[in-house]
Amino acid sequence: MNGEAFIQPLFSANSWFGLGYLVVFGSLIGFTAYSWLLKNAQPALASTYAYVNPVIAVFLGWLIAGESFTAPMLIGASIIVGSVVLITSHKHRRGLRTEIGIHESIAPAGSL
């Protein structure tokens, strides 16, 4: 080799695979699915992706990449998913009550 150093590639095959995955699934499929959801669901329901996606990412990291999954992570994921369920089910129940004619009474300010 006459003193020439072997040049390492700047990016590994795993790096290229990761980039390709993000382009295909993170951008193309994810954006298409989110656009469809915005057209077919209420905006409040569609916005829950921001809470659920990190939980899914942690789960997939554990499942596919062998990343650690600890008890505090499980507790946090449960709190997030439970909160999203409570928020979306509360709005659904409120809409259902309005449809059947049941309204909550609200006291005027200062009447307490």
Short mmCIF file of N, CA, C and O in Angstrom, two decimals:
data_model
loop_
_atom_site.label_atom_id
_atom_site.label_comp_id
_atom_site.label_asym_id
_atom_site.label_seq_id
_atom_site.Cartn_x
_atom_site.Cartn_y
_atom_site.Cartn_z
N MET A 1 0.81 -1.19 0.00
CA MET A 1 0.00 0.00 0.00
C MET A 1 0.85 1.25 0.00
O MET A 1 0.31 2.33 0.02
N ASN A 2 2.13 1.13 0.05
CA ASN A 2 3.06 2.25 -0.04
C ASN A 2 2.79 3.35 0.98
O ASN A 2 2.78 4.53 0.68
N GLY A 3 2.47 2.99 2.21
CA GLY A 3 2.26 3.98 3.26
C GLY A 3 0.89 4.63 3.24
O GLY A 3 0.64 5.52 4.04
N GLU A 4 0.03 4.25 2.31
CA GLU A 4 -1.30 4.86 2.27
C GLU A 4 -2.17 4.23 3.35
O GLU A 4 -2.20 3.02 3.50
N ALA A 5 -2.87 5.06 4.06
CA ALA A 5 -3.77 4.57 5.11
C ALA A 5 -5.09 4.14 4.48
O ALA A 5 -5.56 4.73 3.51
N PHE A 6 -5.64 3.07 5.03
CA PHE A 6 -6.94 2.62 4.56
C PHE A 6 -8.00 3.62 5.03
O PHE A 6 -8.08 3.95 6.20
N ILE A 7 -8.80 4.10 4.13
CA ILE A 7 -9.81 5.10 4.46
C ILE A 7 -11.10 4.39 4.89
O ILE A 7 -11.64 3.58 4.16
N GLN A 8 -11.53 4.71 6.09
CA GLN A 8 -12.77 4.15 6.62
C GLN A 8 -13.95 4.89 5.98
O GLN A 8 -13.89 6.09 5.74
N PRO A 9 -15.02 4.18 5.68
CA PRO A 9 -16.20 4.88 5.17
C PRO A 9 -16.76 5.80 6.26
O PRO A 9 -16.67 5.51 7.46
N LEU A 10 -17.33 6.92 5.85
CA LEU A 10 -17.86 7.88 6.81
C LEU A 10 -19.09 7.34 7.53
O LEU A 10 -19.33 7.65 8.68
N PHE A 11 -19.89 6.56 6.83
CA PHE A 11 -21.13 6.04 7.40
C PHE A 11 -21.18 4.53 7.23
O PHE A 11 -20.85 4.00 6.18
N SER A 12 -21.64 3.87 8.26
CA SER A 12 -21.75 2.40 8.20
C SER A 12 -23.02 2.01 7.45
O SER A 12 -23.89 2.83 7.18
N ALA A 13 -23.10 0.73 7.13
CA ALA A 13 -24.30 0.21 6.47
C ALA A 13 -25.52 0.39 7.36
O ALA A 13 -26.62 0.70 6.88
N ASN A 14 -25.35 0.23 8.68
CA ASN A 14 -26.46 0.45 9.60
C ASN A 14 -26.95 1.89 9.57
O ASN A 14 -28.14 2.16 9.70
N SER A 15 -26.03 2.82 9.42
CA SER A 15 -26.41 4.22 9.34
C SER A 15 -27.25 4.48 8.09
O SER A 15 -28.26 5.20 8.14
N TRP A 16 -26.84 3.93 6.97
CA TRP A 16 -27.60 4.10 5.73
C TRP A 16 -28.98 3.44 5.83
O TRP A 16 -29.98 3.97 5.36
N PHE A 17 -29.02 2.26 6.48
CA PHE A 17 -30.29 1.58 6.68
C PHE A 17 -31.21 2.43 7.55
O PHE A 17 -32.40 2.57 7.27
N GLY A 18 -30.67 3.01 8.62
CA GLY A 18 -31.45 3.87 9.51
C GLY A 18 -31.99 5.09 8.79
O GLY A 18 -33.15 5.47 8.98
N LEU A 19 -31.17 5.70 7.97
CA LEU A 19 -31.62 6.86 7.20
C LEU A 19 -32.74 6.47 6.23
O LEU A 19 -33.75 7.15 6.12
N GLY A 20 -32.56 5.35 5.55
CA GLY A 20 -33.59 4.88 4.63
C GLY A 20 -34.90 4.58 5.35
O GLY A 20 -35.99 4.91 4.87
N TYR A 21 -34.80 3.98 6.53
CA TYR A 21 -35.99 3.68 7.32
C TYR A 21 -36.72 4.96 7.69
O TYR A 21 -37.95 5.05 7.58
N LEU A 22 -35.97 5.96 8.15
CA LEU A 22 -36.59 7.23 8.53
C LEU A 22 -37.24 7.93 7.34
O LEU A 22 -38.31 8.52 7.47
N VAL A 23 -36.60 7.87 6.19
CA VAL A 23 -37.17 8.50 5.00
C VAL A 23 -38.48 7.81 4.60
O VAL A 23 -39.49 8.46 4.37
N VAL A 24 -38.46 6.48 4.55
CA VAL A 24 -39.64 5.74 4.09
C VAL A 24 -40.74 5.76 5.14
O VAL A 24 -41.86 6.19 4.88
N PHE A 25 -40.45 5.29 6.35
CA PHE A 25 -41.50 5.15 7.36
C PHE A 25 -41.76 6.45 8.11
O PHE A 25 -42.92 6.79 8.38
N GLY A 26 -40.72 7.16 8.48
CA GLY A 26 -40.91 8.39 9.24
C GLY A 26 -41.47 9.52 8.43
O GLY A 26 -42.29 10.30 8.92
N SER A 27 -41.09 9.62 7.18
CA SER A 27 -41.55 10.74 6.37
C SER A 27 -42.70 10.37 5.46
O SER A 27 -43.79 10.91 5.58
N LEU A 28 -42.48 9.46 4.55
CA LEU A 28 -43.48 9.17 3.54
C LEU A 28 -44.73 8.51 4.12
O LEU A 28 -45.84 9.03 3.98
N ILE A 29 -44.57 7.40 4.78
CA ILE A 29 -45.74 6.68 5.33
C ILE A 29 -46.33 7.45 6.51
O ILE A 29 -47.55 7.60 6.61
N GLY A 30 -45.48 7.93 7.40
CA GLY A 30 -45.97 8.65 8.57
C GLY A 30 -46.74 9.91 8.20
O GLY A 30 -47.81 10.18 8.74
N PHE A 31 -46.21 10.71 7.29
CA PHE A 31 -46.88 11.94 6.90
C PHE A 31 -48.18 11.64 6.16
O PHE A 31 -49.19 12.32 6.37
N THR A 32 -48.17 10.63 5.32
CA THR A 32 -49.39 10.24 4.61
C THR A 32 -50.47 9.80 5.61
O THR A 32 -51.64 10.19 5.50
N ALA A 33 -50.10 8.99 6.57
CA ALA A 33 -51.06 8.52 7.58
C ALA A 33 -51.58 9.69 8.42
O ALA A 33 -52.78 9.77 8.71
N TYR A 34 -50.71 10.61 8.80
CA TYR A 34 -51.13 11.76 9.59
C TYR A 34 -52.05 12.67 8.79
O TYR A 34 -53.06 13.16 9.32
N SER A 35 -51.77 12.88 7.52
CA SER A 35 -52.64 13.69 6.66
C SER A 35 -54.02 13.06 6.55
O SER A 35 -55.04 13.75 6.62
N TRP A 36 -54.05 11.74 6.38
CA TRP A 36 -55.33 11.04 6.31
C TRP A 36 -56.10 11.19 7.61
O TRP A 36 -57.30 11.43 7.63
N LEU A 37 -55.39 11.06 8.74
CA LEU A 37 -56.03 11.17 10.05
C LEU A 37 -56.62 12.56 10.26
O LEU A 37 -57.72 12.69 10.80
N LEU A 38 -55.91 13.60 9.85
CA LEU A 38 -56.43 14.96 10.00
C LEU A 38 -57.72 15.16 9.22
O LEU A 38 -58.60 15.90 9.64
N LYS A 39 -57.85 14.50 8.09
CA LYS A 39 -59.06 14.64 7.27
C LYS A 39 -60.21 13.80 7.81
O LYS A 39 -61.36 14.12 7.55
N ASN A 40 -59.92 12.73 8.54
CA ASN A 40 -60.95 11.78 8.94
C ASN A 40 -61.21 11.71 10.44
O ASN A 40 -62.01 10.88 10.88
N ALA A 41 -60.55 12.53 11.23
CA ALA A 41 -60.76 12.51 12.68
C ALA A 41 -60.75 13.95 13.20
O ALA A 41 -60.32 14.86 12.51
N GLN A 42 -61.23 14.10 14.42
CA GLN A 42 -61.21 15.42 15.04
C GLN A 42 -59.76 15.81 15.32
O GLN A 42 -58.94 14.96 15.65
N PRO A 43 -59.44 17.10 15.21
CA PRO A 43 -58.06 17.54 15.46
C PRO A 43 -57.53 17.15 16.84
O PRO A 43 -56.37 16.80 16.98
N ALA A 44 -58.38 17.19 17.85
CA ALA A 44 -57.92 16.82 19.20
C ALA A 44 -57.50 15.36 19.25
O ALA A 44 -56.52 15.01 19.91
N LEU A 45 -58.21 14.52 18.54
CA LEU A 45 -57.85 13.11 18.51
C LEU A 45 -56.59 12.89 17.68
O LEU A 45 -55.72 12.11 18.05
N ALA A 46 -56.48 13.60 16.57
CA ALA A 46 -55.30 13.45 15.72
C ALA A 46 -54.03 13.94 16.42
O ALA A 46 -52.95 13.43 16.16
N SER A 47 -54.17 14.90 17.32
CA SER A 47 -52.98 15.44 17.99
C SER A 47 -52.42 14.51 19.04
O SER A 47 -51.31 14.73 19.53
N THR A 48 -53.12 13.45 19.39
CA THR A 48 -52.61 12.53 20.40
C THR A 48 -51.39 11.76 19.91
O THR A 48 -50.69 11.15 20.71
N TYR A 49 -51.12 11.81 18.60
CA TYR A 49 -49.93 11.12 18.08
C TYR A 49 -48.67 11.62 18.78
O TYR A 49 -47.72 10.87 18.99
N ALA A 50 -48.66 12.90 19.16
CA ALA A 50 -47.46 13.48 19.78
C ALA A 50 -47.16 12.83 21.13
O ALA A 50 -46.02 12.83 21.58
N TYR A 51 -48.16 12.28 21.78
CA TYR A 51 -47.96 11.62 23.07
C TYR A 51 -47.68 10.12 22.90
O TYR A 51 -46.94 9.54 23.68
N VAL A 52 -48.30 9.53 21.91
CA VAL A 52 -48.21 8.08 21.75
C VAL A 52 -46.96 7.67 20.96
O VAL A 52 -46.36 6.64 21.24
N ASN A 53 -46.53 8.46 20.00
CA ASN A 53 -45.38 8.10 19.17
C ASN A 53 -44.11 7.81 19.98
O ASN A 53 -43.41 6.84 19.68
N PRO A 54 -43.74 8.62 20.98
CA PRO A 54 -42.54 8.28 21.74
C PRO A 54 -42.64 6.93 22.45
O PRO A 54 -41.66 6.20 22.56
N VAL A 55 -43.84 6.60 22.93
CA VAL A 55 -44.03 5.30 23.59
C VAL A 55 -43.81 4.17 22.59
O VAL A 55 -43.15 3.17 22.88
N ILE A 56 -44.35 4.34 21.39
CA ILE A 56 -44.17 3.33 20.35
C ILE A 56 -42.70 3.23 19.97
O ILE A 56 -42.18 2.13 19.77
N ALA A 57 -42.01 4.36 19.89
CA ALA A 57 -40.58 4.35 19.54
C ALA A 57 -39.76 3.59 20.58
O ALA A 57 -38.86 2.82 20.24
N VAL A 58 -40.07 3.79 21.85
CA VAL A 58 -39.35 3.08 22.91
C VAL A 58 -39.62 1.58 22.81
O VAL A 58 -38.70 0.76 22.92
N PHE A 59 -40.88 1.21 22.58
CA PHE A 59 -41.23 -0.20 22.44
C PHE A 59 -40.52 -0.83 21.25
O PHE A 59 -39.96 -1.92 21.36
N LEU A 60 -40.52 -0.15 20.10
CA LEU A 60 -39.84 -0.69 18.92
C LEU A 60 -38.33 -0.77 19.13
O LEU A 60 -37.68 -1.69 18.64
N GLY A 61 -37.75 0.20 19.84
CA GLY A 61 -36.33 0.14 20.16
C GLY A 61 -35.99 -1.07 20.99
O GLY A 61 -34.97 -1.73 20.78
N TRP A 62 -36.87 -1.39 21.95
CA TRP A 62 -36.67 -2.58 22.76
C TRP A 62 -36.86 -3.85 21.93
O TRP A 62 -36.05 -4.77 22.01
N LEU A 63 -37.89 -3.87 21.09
CA LEU A 63 -38.21 -5.07 20.33
C LEU A 63 -37.20 -5.34 19.23
O LEU A 63 -36.73 -6.47 19.07
N ILE A 64 -36.82 -4.31 18.49
CA ILE A 64 -35.98 -4.50 17.30
C ILE A 64 -34.49 -4.34 17.61
O ILE A 64 -33.67 -5.16 17.20
N ALA A 65 -34.15 -3.29 18.34
CA ALA A 65 -32.73 -2.97 18.54
C ALA A 65 -32.16 -3.49 19.84
O ALA A 65 -30.97 -3.29 20.13
N GLY A 66 -32.99 -4.12 20.66
CA GLY A 66 -32.49 -4.67 21.91
C GLY A 66 -32.14 -3.61 22.94
O GLY A 66 -31.32 -3.85 23.83
N GLU A 67 -32.77 -2.45 22.87
CA GLU A 67 -32.52 -1.40 23.85
C GLU A 67 -33.16 -1.78 25.18
O GLU A 67 -34.08 -2.58 25.24
N SER A 68 -32.67 -1.17 26.24
CA SER A 68 -33.20 -1.50 27.57
C SER A 68 -34.58 -0.92 27.76
O SER A 68 -34.93 0.12 27.19
N PHE A 69 -35.38 -1.60 28.55
CA PHE A 69 -36.73 -1.16 28.87
C PHE A 69 -36.88 -1.37 30.37
O PHE A 69 -37.00 -2.49 30.85
N THR A 70 -36.86 -0.28 31.14
CA THR A 70 -36.84 -0.36 32.59
C THR A 70 -38.22 -0.13 33.18
O THR A 70 -39.14 0.32 32.49
N ALA A 71 -38.35 -0.40 34.46
CA ALA A 71 -39.63 -0.20 35.15
C ALA A 71 -40.08 1.27 35.11
O ALA A 71 -41.26 1.53 34.84
N PRO A 72 -39.20 2.25 35.35
CA PRO A 72 -39.65 3.64 35.25
C PRO A 72 -40.14 4.00 33.83
O PRO A 72 -41.08 4.78 33.68
N MET A 73 -39.53 3.41 32.82
CA MET A 73 -39.99 3.66 31.45
C MET A 73 -41.38 3.08 31.25
O MET A 73 -42.24 3.70 30.60
N LEU A 74 -41.63 1.91 31.80
CA LEU A 74 -42.94 1.28 31.69
C LEU A 74 -44.00 2.11 32.43
O LEU A 74 -45.10 2.31 31.92
N ILE A 75 -43.65 2.61 33.59
CA ILE A 75 -44.58 3.45 34.35
C ILE A 75 -44.89 4.73 33.58
O ILE A 75 -46.05 5.14 33.46
N GLY A 76 -43.85 5.37 33.03
CA GLY A 76 -44.06 6.59 32.25
C GLY A 76 -44.92 6.34 31.01
O GLY A 76 -45.82 7.12 30.70
N ALA A 77 -44.65 5.24 30.32
CA ALA A 77 -45.45 4.89 29.14
C ALA A 77 -46.90 4.65 29.52
O ALA A 77 -47.82 5.07 28.81
N SER A 78 -47.12 4.00 30.65
CA SER A 78 -48.49 3.74 31.11
C SER A 78 -49.21 5.04 31.44
O SER A 78 -50.40 5.20 31.13
N ILE A 79 -48.52 5.96 32.06
CA ILE A 79 -49.12 7.26 32.40
C ILE A 79 -49.49 8.01 31.12
O ILE A 79 -50.58 8.59 31.02
N ILE A 80 -48.61 8.01 30.14
CA ILE A 80 -48.87 8.71 28.89
C ILE A 80 -50.07 8.11 28.17
O ILE A 80 -51.01 8.82 27.80
N VAL A 81 -50.06 6.81 27.98
CA VAL A 81 -51.16 6.16 27.26
C VAL A 81 -52.47 6.30 28.05
O VAL A 81 -53.53 6.60 27.47
N GLY A 82 -52.41 6.14 29.36
CA GLY A 82 -53.62 6.32 30.17
C GLY A 82 -54.17 7.73 30.09
O GLY A 82 -55.39 7.93 30.01
N SER A 83 -53.30 8.73 30.07
CA SER A 83 -53.74 10.12 29.95
C SER A 83 -54.41 10.38 28.61
O SER A 83 -55.45 11.05 28.55
N VAL A 84 -53.84 9.85 27.56
CA VAL A 84 -54.44 10.02 26.23
C VAL A 84 -55.82 9.36 26.19
O VAL A 84 -56.78 9.92 25.66
N VAL A 85 -55.94 8.18 26.79
CA VAL A 85 -57.24 7.49 26.82
C VAL A 85 -58.26 8.32 27.61
O VAL A 85 -59.40 8.50 27.18
N LEU A 86 -57.86 8.87 28.75
CA LEU A 86 -58.77 9.70 29.54
C LEU A 86 -59.20 10.95 28.78
O LEU A 86 -60.38 11.31 28.80
N ILE A 87 -58.27 11.60 28.13
CA ILE A 87 -58.60 12.83 27.39
C ILE A 87 -59.56 12.53 26.26
O ILE A 87 -60.57 13.21 26.10
N THR A 88 -59.26 11.53 25.49
CA THR A 88 -60.11 11.24 24.33
C THR A 88 -61.45 10.67 24.75
O THR A 88 -62.47 10.98 24.15
N SER A 89 -61.52 9.86 25.81
CA SER A 89 -62.80 9.32 26.23
C SER A 89 -63.65 10.39 26.90
O SER A 89 -64.87 10.40 26.77
N HIS A 90 -63.06 11.35 27.60
CA HIS A 90 -63.81 12.43 28.23
C HIS A 90 -64.48 13.30 27.17
O HIS A 90 -65.64 13.65 27.30
N LYS A 91 -63.77 13.64 26.13
CA LYS A 91 -64.35 14.45 25.06
C LYS A 91 -65.47 13.68 24.36
O LYS A 91 -66.47 14.26 23.99
N HIS A 92 -65.31 12.37 24.22
CA HIS A 92 -66.35 11.57 23.58
C HIS A 92 -67.61 11.54 24.44
O HIS A 92 -68.71 11.71 23.96
N ARG A 93 -67.45 11.35 25.74
CA ARG A 93 -68.61 11.33 26.64
C ARG A 93 -69.30 12.67 26.68
O ARG A 93 -70.52 12.75 26.70
N ARG A 94 -68.55 13.77 26.68
CA ARG A 94 -69.15 15.10 26.70
C ARG A 94 -69.97 15.33 25.45
O ARG A 94 -71.07 15.83 25.51
N GLY A 95 -69.46 14.90 24.30
CA GLY A 95 -70.20 15.03 23.06
C GLY A 95 -71.45 14.17 23.07
O GLY A 95 -72.50 14.57 22.59
N LEU A 96 -71.38 13.00 23.65
CA LEU A 96 -72.53 12.11 23.73
C LEU A 96 -73.60 12.71 24.62
O LEU A 96 -74.78 12.68 24.30
N ARG A 97 -73.22 13.30 25.75
CA ARG A 97 -74.20 13.93 26.65
C ARG A 97 -74.91 15.08 25.96
O ARG A 97 -76.10 15.27 26.12
N THR A 98 -74.18 15.87 25.18
CA THR A 98 -74.78 16.99 24.47
C THR A 98 -75.77 16.49 23.43
O THR A 98 -76.83 17.06 23.25
N GLU A 99 -75.44 15.40 22.75
CA GLU A 99 -76.33 14.86 21.72
C GLU A 99 -77.64 14.38 22.30
O GLU A 99 -78.68 14.50 21.66
N ILE A 100 -77.65 13.85 23.52
CA ILE A 100 -78.90 13.32 24.08
C ILE A 100 -79.59 14.35 24.97
O ILE A 100 -80.61 14.07 25.57
N GLY A 101 -79.07 15.56 25.04
CA GLY A 101 -79.74 16.66 25.74
C GLY A 101 -79.37 16.84 27.19
O GLY A 101 -80.07 17.53 27.91
N ILE A 102 -78.31 16.25 27.66
CA ILE A 102 -77.87 16.44 29.04
C ILE A 102 -76.77 17.49 29.03
O ILE A 102 -75.76 17.34 28.38
N HIS A 103 -76.99 18.58 29.76
CA HIS A 103 -76.00 19.66 29.80
C HIS A 103 -75.54 19.87 31.23
O HIS A 103 -76.33 19.79 32.17
N GLU A 104 -74.26 20.18 31.38
CA GLU A 104 -73.72 20.47 32.70
C GLU A 104 -74.05 21.91 33.03
O GLU A 104 -73.94 22.79 32.18
N SER A 105 -74.47 22.16 34.28
CA SER A 105 -74.73 23.54 34.67
C SER A 105 -73.44 24.17 35.17
O SER A 105 -72.67 23.53 35.89
N ILE A 106 -73.22 25.39 34.77
CA ILE A 106 -72.02 26.10 35.17
C ILE A 106 -72.45 27.34 35.94
O ILE A 106 -73.24 28.15 35.44
N ALA A 107 -71.97 27.48 37.15
CA ALA A 107 -72.33 28.64 37.98
C ALA A 107 -71.62 29.87 37.46
O ALA A 107 -70.48 29.82 37.05
N PRO A 108 -72.31 31.02 37.43
CA PRO A 108 -71.67 32.25 36.98
C PRO A 108 -70.52 32.63 37.91
O PRO A 108 -70.52 32.28 39.09
N ALA A 109 -69.56 33.35 37.36
CA ALA A 109 -68.40 33.77 38.14
C ALA A 109 -68.84 34.64 39.30
O ALA A 109 -69.69 35.51 39.16
N GLY A 110 -68.29 34.40 40.48
CA GLY A 110 -68.58 35.21 41.65
C GLY A 110 -69.82 34.75 42.41
O GLY A 110 -70.21 35.37 43.39
N SER A 111 -70.49 33.69 41.98
CA SER A 111 -71.71 33.27 42.66
C SER A 111 -71.44 32.25 43.75
O SER A 111 -72.36 31.73 44.34
N LEU A 112 -70.19 31.91 43.97
CA LEU A 112 -69.88 30.91 44.98
C LEU A 112 -69.90 31.48 46.33
O LEU A 112 -69.68 32.14 47.01
#
